[in-house]
mmCIF file of C-alpha atoms in Angstrom:
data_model
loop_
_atom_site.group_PDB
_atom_site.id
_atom_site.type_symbol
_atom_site.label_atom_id
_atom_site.label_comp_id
_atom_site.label_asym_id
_atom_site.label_seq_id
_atom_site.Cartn_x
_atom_site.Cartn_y
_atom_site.Cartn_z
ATOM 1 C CA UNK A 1 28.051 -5.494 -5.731
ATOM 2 C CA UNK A 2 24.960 -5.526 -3.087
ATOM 3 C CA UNK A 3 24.968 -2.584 -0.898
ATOM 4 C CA UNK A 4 25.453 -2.927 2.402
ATOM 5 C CA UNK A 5 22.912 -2.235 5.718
ATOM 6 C CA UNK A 6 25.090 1.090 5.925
ATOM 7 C CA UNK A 7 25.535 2.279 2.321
ATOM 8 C CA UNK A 8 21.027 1.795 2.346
ATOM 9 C CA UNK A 9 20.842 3.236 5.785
ATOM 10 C CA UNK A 10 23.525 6.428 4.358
ATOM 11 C CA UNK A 11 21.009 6.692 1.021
ATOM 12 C CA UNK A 12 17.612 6.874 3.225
ATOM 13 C CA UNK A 13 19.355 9.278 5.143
ATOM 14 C CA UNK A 14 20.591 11.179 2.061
ATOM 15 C CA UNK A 15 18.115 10.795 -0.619
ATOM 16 C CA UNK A 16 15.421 10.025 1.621
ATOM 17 C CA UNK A 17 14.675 6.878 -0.154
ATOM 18 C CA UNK A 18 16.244 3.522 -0.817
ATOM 19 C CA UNK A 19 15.873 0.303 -3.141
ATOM 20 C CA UNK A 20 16.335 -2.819 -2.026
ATOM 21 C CA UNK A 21 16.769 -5.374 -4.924
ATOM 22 C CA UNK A 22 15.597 -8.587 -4.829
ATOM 23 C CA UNK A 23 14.592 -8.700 -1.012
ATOM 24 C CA UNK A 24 11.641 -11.211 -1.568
ATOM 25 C CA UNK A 25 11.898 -14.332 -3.903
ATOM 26 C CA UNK A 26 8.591 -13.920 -5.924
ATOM 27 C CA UNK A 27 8.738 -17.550 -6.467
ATOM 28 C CA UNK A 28 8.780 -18.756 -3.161
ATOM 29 C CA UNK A 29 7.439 -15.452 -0.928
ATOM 30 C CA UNK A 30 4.636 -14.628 -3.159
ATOM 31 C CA UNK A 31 3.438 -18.080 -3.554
ATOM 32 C CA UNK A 32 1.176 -18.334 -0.550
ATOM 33 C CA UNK A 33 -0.317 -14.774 -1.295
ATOM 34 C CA UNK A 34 -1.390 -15.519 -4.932
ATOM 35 C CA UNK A 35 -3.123 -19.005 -3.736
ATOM 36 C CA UNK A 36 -5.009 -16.593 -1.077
ATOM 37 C CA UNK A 37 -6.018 -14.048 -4.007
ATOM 38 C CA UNK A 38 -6.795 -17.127 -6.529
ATOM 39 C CA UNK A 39 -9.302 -18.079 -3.886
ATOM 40 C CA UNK A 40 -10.995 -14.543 -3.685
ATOM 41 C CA UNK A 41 -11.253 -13.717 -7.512
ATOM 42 C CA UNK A 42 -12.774 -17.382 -7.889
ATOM 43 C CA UNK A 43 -15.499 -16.165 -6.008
ATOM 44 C CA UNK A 44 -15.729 -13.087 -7.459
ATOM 45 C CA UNK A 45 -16.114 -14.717 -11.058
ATOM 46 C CA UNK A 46 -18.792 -17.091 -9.487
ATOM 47 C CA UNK A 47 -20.797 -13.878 -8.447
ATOM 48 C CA UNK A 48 -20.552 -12.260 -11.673
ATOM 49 C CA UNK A 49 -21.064 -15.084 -13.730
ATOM 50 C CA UNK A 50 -24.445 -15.050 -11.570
ATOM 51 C CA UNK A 51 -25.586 -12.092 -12.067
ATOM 52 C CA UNK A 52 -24.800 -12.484 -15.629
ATOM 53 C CA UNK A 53 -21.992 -9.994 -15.818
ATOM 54 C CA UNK A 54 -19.316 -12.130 -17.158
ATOM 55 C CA UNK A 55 -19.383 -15.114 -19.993
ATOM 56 C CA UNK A 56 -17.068 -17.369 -18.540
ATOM 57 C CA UNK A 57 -15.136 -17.553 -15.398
ATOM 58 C CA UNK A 58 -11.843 -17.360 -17.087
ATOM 59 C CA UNK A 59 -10.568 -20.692 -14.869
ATOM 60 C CA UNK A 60 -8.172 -21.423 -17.191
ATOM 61 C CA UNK A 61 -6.000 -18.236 -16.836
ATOM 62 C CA UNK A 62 -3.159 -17.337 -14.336
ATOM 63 C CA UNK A 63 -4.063 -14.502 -11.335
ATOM 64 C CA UNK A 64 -2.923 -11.419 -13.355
ATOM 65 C CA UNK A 65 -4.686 -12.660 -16.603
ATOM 66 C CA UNK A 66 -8.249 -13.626 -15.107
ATOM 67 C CA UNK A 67 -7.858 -10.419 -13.217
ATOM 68 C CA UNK A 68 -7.487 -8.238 -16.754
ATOM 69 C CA UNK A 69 -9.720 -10.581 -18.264
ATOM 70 C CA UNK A 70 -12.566 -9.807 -15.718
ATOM 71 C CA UNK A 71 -12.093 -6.110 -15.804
ATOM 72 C CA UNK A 72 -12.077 -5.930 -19.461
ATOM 73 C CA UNK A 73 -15.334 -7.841 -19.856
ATOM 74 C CA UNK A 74 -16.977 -5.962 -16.463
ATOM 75 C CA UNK A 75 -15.327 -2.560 -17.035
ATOM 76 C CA UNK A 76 -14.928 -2.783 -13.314
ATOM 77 C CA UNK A 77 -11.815 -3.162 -10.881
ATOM 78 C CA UNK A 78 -11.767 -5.045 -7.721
ATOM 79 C CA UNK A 79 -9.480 -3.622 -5.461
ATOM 80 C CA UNK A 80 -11.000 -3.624 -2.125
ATOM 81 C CA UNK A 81 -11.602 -7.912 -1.660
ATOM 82 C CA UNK A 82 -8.106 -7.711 -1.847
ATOM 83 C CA UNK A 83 -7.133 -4.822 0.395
ATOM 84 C CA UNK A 84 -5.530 -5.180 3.852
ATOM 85 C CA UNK A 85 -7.117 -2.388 5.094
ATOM 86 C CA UNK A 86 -10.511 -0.735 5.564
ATOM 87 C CA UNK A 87 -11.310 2.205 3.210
ATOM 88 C CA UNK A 88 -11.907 5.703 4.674
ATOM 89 C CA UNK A 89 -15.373 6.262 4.394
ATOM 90 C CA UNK A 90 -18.938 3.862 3.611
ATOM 91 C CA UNK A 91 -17.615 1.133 6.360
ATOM 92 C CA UNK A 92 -20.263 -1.640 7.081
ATOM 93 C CA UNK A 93 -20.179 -4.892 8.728
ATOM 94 C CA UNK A 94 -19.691 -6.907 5.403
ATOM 95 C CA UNK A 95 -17.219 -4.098 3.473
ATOM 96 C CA UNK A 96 -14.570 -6.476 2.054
ATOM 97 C CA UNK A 97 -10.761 -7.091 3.411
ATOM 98 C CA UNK A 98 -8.029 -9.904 2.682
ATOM 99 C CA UNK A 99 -5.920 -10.696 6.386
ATOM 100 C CA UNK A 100 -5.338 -13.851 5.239
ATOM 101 C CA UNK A 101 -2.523 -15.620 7.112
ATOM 102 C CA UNK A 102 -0.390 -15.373 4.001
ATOM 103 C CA UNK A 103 -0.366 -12.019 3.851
ATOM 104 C CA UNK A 104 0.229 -11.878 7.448
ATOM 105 C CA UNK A 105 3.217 -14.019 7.106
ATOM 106 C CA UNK A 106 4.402 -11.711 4.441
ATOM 107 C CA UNK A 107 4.402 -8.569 6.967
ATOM 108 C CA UNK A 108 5.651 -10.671 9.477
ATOM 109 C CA UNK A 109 8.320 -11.844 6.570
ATOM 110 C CA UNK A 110 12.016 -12.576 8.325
ATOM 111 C CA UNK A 111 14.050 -11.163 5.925
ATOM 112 C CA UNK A 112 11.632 -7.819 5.232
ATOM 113 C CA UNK A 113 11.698 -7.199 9.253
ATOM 114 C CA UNK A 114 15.555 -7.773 9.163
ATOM 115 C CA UNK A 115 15.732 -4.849 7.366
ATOM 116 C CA UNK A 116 13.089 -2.563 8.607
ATOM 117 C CA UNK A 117 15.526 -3.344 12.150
ATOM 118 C CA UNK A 118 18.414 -1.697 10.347
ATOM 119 C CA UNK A 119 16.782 1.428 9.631
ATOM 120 C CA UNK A 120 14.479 1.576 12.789
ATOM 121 C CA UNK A 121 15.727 -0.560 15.171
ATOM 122 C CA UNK A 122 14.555 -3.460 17.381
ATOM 123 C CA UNK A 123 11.384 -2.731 18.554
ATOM 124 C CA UNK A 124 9.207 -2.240 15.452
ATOM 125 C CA UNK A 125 5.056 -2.062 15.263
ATOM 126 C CA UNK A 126 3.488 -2.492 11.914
ATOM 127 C CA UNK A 127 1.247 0.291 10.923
ATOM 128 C CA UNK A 128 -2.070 -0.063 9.440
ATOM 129 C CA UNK A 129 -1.996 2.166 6.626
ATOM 130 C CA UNK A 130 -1.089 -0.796 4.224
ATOM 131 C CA UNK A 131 -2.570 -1.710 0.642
ATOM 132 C CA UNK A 132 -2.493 -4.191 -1.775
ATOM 133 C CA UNK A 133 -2.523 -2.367 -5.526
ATOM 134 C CA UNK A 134 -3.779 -3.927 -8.849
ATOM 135 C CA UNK A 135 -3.318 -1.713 -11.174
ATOM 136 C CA UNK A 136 -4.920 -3.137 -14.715
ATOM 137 C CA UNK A 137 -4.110 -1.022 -17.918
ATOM 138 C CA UNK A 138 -5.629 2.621 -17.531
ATOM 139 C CA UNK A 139 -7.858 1.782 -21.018
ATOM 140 C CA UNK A 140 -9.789 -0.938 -19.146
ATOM 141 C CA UNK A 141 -11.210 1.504 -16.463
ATOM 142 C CA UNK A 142 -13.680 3.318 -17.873
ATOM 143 C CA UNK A 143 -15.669 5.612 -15.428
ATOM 144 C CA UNK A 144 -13.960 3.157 -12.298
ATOM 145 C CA UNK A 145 -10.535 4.863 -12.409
ATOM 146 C CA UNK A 146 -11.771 8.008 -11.415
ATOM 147 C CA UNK A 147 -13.037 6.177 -8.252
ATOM 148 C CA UNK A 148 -10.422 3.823 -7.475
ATOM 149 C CA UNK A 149 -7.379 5.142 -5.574
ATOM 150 C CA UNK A 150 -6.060 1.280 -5.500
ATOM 151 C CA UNK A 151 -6.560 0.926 -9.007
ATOM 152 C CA UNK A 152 -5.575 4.129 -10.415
ATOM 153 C CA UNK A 153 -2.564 6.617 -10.587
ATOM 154 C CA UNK A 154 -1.320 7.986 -7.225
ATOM 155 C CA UNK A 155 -0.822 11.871 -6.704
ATOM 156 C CA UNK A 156 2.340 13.320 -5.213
ATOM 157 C CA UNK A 157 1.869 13.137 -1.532
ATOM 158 C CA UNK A 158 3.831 12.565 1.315
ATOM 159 C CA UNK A 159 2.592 9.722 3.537
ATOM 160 C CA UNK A 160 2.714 12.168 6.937
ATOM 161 C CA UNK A 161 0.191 14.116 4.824
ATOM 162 C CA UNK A 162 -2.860 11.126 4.391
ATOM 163 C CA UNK A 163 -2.201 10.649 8.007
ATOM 164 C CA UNK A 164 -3.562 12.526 11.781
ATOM 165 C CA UNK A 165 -1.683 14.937 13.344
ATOM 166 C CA UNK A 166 -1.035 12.613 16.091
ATOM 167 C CA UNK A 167 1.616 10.831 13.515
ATOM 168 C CA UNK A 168 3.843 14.209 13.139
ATOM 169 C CA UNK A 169 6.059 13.116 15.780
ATOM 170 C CA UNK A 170 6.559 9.633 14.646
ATOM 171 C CA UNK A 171 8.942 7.932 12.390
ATOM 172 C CA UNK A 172 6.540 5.552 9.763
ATOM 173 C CA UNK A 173 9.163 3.884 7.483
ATOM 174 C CA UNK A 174 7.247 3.013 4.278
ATOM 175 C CA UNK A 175 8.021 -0.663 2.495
ATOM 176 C CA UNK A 176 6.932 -0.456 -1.279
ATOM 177 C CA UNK A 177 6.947 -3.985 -2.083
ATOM 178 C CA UNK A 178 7.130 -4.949 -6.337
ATOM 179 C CA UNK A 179 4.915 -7.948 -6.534
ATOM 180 C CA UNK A 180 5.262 -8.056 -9.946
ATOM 181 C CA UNK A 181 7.698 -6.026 -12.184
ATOM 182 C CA UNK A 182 6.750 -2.444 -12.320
ATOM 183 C CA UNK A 183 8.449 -0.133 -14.582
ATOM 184 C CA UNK A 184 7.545 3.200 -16.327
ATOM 185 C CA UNK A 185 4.935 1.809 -18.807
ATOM 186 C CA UNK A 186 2.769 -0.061 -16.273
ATOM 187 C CA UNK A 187 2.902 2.800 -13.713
ATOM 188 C CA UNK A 188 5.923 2.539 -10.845
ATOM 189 C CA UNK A 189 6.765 4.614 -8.533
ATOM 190 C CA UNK A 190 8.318 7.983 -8.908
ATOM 191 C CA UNK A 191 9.727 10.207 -5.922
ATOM 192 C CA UNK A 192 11.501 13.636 -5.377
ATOM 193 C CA UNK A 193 15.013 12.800 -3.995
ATOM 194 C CA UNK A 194 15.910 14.729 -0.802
ATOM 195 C CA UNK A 195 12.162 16.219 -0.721
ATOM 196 C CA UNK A 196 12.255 13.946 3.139
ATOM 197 C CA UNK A 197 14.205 17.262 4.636
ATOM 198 C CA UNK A 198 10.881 19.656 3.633
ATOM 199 C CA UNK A 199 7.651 20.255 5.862
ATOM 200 C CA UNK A 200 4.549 19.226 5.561
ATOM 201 C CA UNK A 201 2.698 20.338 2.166
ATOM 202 C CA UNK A 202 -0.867 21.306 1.869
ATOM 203 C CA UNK A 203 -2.639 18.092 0.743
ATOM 204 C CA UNK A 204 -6.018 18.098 -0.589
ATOM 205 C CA UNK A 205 -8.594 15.059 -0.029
ATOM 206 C CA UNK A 206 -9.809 15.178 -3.419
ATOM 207 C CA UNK A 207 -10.921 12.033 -5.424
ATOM 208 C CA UNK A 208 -9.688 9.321 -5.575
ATOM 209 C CA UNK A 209 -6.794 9.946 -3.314
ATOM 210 C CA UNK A 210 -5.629 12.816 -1.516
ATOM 211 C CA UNK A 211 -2.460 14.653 -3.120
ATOM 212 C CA UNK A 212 -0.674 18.147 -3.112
ATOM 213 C CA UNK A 213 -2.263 20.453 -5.790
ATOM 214 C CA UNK A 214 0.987 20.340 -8.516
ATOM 215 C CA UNK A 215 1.035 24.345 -8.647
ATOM 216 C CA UNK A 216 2.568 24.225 -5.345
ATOM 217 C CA UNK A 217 5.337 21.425 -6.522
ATOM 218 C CA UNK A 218 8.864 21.448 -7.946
ATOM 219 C CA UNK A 219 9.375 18.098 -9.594
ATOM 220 C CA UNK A 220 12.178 19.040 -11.878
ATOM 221 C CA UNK A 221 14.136 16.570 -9.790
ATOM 222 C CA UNK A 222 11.530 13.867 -9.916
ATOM 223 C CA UNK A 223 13.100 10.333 -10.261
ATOM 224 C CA UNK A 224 11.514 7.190 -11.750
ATOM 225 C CA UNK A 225 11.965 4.497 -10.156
ATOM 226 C CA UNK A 226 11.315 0.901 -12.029
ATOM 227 C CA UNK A 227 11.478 -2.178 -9.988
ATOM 228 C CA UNK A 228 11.904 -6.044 -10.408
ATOM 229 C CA UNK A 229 9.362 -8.069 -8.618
ATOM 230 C CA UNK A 230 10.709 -8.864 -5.253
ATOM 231 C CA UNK A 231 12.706 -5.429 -4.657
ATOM 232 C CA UNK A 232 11.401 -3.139 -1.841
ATOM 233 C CA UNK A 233 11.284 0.726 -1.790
ATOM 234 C CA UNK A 234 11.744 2.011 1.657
ATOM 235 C CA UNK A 235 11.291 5.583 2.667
ATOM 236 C CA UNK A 236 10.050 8.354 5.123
ATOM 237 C CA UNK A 237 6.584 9.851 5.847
ATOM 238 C CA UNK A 238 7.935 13.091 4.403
ATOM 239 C CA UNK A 239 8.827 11.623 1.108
ATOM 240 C CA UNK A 240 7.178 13.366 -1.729
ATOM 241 C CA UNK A 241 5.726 10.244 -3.689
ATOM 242 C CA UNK A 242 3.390 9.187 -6.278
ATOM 243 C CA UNK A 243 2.990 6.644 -8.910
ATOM 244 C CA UNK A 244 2.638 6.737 -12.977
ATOM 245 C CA UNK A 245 -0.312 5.544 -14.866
ATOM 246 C CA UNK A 246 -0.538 1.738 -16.032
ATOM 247 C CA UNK A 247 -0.216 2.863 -20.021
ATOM 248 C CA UNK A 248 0.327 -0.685 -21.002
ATOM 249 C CA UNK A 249 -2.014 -3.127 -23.137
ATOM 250 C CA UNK A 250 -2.014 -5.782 -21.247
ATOM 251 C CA UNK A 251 -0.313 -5.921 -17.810
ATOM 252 C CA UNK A 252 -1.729 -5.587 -14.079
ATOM 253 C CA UNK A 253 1.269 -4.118 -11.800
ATOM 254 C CA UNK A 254 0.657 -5.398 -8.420
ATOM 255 C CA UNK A 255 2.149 -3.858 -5.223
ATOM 256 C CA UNK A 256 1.327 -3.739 -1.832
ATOM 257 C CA UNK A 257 2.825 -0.561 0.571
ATOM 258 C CA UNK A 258 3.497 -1.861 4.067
ATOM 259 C CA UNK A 259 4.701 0.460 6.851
ATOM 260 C CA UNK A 260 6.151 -0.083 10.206
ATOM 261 C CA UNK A 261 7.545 1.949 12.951
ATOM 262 C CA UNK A 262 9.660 2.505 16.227
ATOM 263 C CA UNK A 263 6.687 0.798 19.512
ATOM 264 C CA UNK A 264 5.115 3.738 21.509
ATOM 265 C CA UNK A 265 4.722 5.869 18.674
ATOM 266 C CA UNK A 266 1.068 6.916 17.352
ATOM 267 C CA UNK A 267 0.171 5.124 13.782
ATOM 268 C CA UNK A 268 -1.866 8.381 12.876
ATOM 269 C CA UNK A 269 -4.954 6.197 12.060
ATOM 270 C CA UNK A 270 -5.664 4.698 15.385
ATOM 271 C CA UNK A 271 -8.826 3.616 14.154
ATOM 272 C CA UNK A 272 -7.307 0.947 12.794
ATOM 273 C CA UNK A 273 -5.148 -1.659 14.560
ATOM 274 C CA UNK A 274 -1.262 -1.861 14.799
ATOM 275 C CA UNK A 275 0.719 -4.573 16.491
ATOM 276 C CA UNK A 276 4.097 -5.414 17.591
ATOM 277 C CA UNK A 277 5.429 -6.954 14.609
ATOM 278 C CA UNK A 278 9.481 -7.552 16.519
ATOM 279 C CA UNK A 279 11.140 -6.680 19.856
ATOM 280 C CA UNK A 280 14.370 -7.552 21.485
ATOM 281 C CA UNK A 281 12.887 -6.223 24.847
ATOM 282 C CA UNK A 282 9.594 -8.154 25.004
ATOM 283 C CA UNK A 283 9.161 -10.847 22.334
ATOM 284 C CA UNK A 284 6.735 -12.428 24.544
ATOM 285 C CA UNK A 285 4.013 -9.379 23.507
ATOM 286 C CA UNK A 286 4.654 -10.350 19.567
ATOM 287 C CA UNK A 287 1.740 -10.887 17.884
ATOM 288 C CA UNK A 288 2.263 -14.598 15.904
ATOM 289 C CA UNK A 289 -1.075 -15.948 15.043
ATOM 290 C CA UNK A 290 -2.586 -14.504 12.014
ATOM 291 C CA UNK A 291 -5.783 -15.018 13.316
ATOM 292 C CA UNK A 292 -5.806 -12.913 15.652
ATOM 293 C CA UNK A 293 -4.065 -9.830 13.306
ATOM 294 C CA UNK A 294 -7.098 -10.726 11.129
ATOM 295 C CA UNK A 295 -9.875 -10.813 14.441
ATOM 296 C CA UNK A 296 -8.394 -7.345 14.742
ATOM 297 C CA UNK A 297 -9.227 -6.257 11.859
ATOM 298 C CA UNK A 298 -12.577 -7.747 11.797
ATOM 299 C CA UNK A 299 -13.432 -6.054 15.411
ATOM 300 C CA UNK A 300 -12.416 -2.608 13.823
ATOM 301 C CA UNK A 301 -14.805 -3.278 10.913
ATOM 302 C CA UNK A 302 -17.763 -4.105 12.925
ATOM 303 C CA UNK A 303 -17.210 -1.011 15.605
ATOM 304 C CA UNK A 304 -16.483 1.363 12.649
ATOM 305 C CA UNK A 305 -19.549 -0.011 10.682
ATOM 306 C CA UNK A 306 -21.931 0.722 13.956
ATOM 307 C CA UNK A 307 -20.720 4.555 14.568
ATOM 308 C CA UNK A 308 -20.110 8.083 13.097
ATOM 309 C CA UNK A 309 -17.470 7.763 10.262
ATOM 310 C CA UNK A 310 -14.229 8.905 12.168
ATOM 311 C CA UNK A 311 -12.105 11.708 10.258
ATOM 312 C CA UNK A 312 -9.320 10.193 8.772
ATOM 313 C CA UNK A 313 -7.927 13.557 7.166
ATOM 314 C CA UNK A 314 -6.107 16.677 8.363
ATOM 315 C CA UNK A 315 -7.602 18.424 5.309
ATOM 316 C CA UNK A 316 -10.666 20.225 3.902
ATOM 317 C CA UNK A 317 -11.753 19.885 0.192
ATOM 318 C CA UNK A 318 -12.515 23.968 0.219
ATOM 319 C CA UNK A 319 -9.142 25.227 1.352
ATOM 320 C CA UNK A 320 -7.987 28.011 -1.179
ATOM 321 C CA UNK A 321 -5.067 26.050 -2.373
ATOM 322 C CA UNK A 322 -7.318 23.010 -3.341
ATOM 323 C CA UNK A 323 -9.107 25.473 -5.641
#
């Protein structure tokens, strides 16, 4: 029997977590996407089959298959062309992103905003912590998957703890959306059930993502959570979170973690740019052409890439507990 919008809103509440199966019909809601990253790793082949990098450009294969096929031969990954977001540090005027309208659609999705209302409300701003995550089989890496915190496994962390203290009153509801299946072997998701009712942990902003040292964790009650493409994880900044490894031969898991929250409240990386994603009270200030989501984006880019590198962190790499 599918749960209800009140047995999922009693569970976040609860647990402080909640699966949604089956929210997105990979088929049909993915389609758009994929044609939008078939597009970018084209070009990417081109440029290594120019530089001599790569033998062939792998034409024939599907997306997840060219994408494990170029890694393997490169020893490289390619998360950031594909990223809907800047990274934290190195910013220039060309650094790669993906706002491509699909993608924007896919934020803006009906049915994905539907039930974001349920647990937030009416009035809901997207945040602009959001990825896209290819994770290719840990054994095609190499030196890269120390370096990649798209790419690689994710620490525990709670999402309050990669963001600015202006975020600690705010309520971020994270969307973990399975574009593909992701289950223990190729590295899902795993989270601490009713960890959402703790404080704050120390965090420390070590490479390639920032995460709680593991001396100061319980995980006995540590939950793994695998996940048909097209379910959605929802949950709280205070979640403690991380992912597993990708042990498998031959499979990319692809997610991307979207997160949205009640208008009026700080994003915690206002470097970046939010926008009103739904309202009841004002849908005349909704934001509806991608193009402008991606200008934003683009204006960010270029005003980050001309100044001082703004601190993204709350934390300091030689704090005790970090040692």
């Amino acid at each position: 029997m599918t749960p209800t919008l009140a047995d999922s809103r009693a569970h976040l509440a609860e647990e402080g977590y909640v699966v949604v199966e089956g929210l997105f019909d990979p088929a049909s809601d993915f389609a758009a996407v994929y044609d939008e990253w078939d597009a970018i790793l084209d070009g990417i082949a081109r440029e290594l089959l120019a530089e001599g990098a790569l033998s062939c450009a792998h034409e024939e294969l599907p997306f997840a298959e060219r994408l494990l096929a170029l890694c393997g031969e490169t020893g490289r990954v390619f998360h950031q062309p594909f990223d809907i977001s800047l990274p934290q540090k190195d910013i220039n005027p060309d650094t790669p992103l993906h706002v491509g309208p699909a993608v924007f659609d896919l934020l803006t999705h009906e049915r994905l905003l539907d039930a974001v209302e349920g647990f937030l409300g009416p009035e809901l701003v997207s945040n602009p912590v959001q990825h896209v995550r290819m994770k290719p089989p840990g054994r095609l890496l190499g030196a890269e998957r120390a370096r990649s915190y798209l790419a690689a496994r994710v620490p525990w962390h709670q999402d309050l703890g990669v963001l600015l203290p202006e975020a600690d009153s705010s309520t971020i509801l994270s969307c973990w959306v399975a574009v593909t299946d992701a289950d223990e072997e190729n590295g899902c998701m795993q989270v601490v059930p009713r960890s959402h009712r703790q404080d704050l942990y120390d965090h420390c902003p070590t490479e390639p993502q920032t995460g709680i040292p593991e001396h100061l964790l319980a995980l006995d009650e540590a939950v793994t959570l695998p996940m048909r493409a097209g379910s959605v994880l929802f949950f709280g900044q205070n979640l403690l979170h991380g992912s597993l490894d990708n042990l498998s031969d031959d499979r990319v898991r692809i997610s991307m973690d979207l997160r949205y929250q009640p208008a009026g409240q700080p994003s915690g990386r206002p470097h970046f740019p939010s926008f009103l994603a739904r309202s009841r009270a004002h849908p005349e200030r909704v934001l509806r052409d991608p193009a402008a989501w991606a200008a934003m984006w683009f204006e960010a880019r270029d005003a980050l890439s001309r100044g001082e590198s703004p601190v993204f962190t709350r934390w300091h790499a030689d704090a005790p507990f970090c040692a």
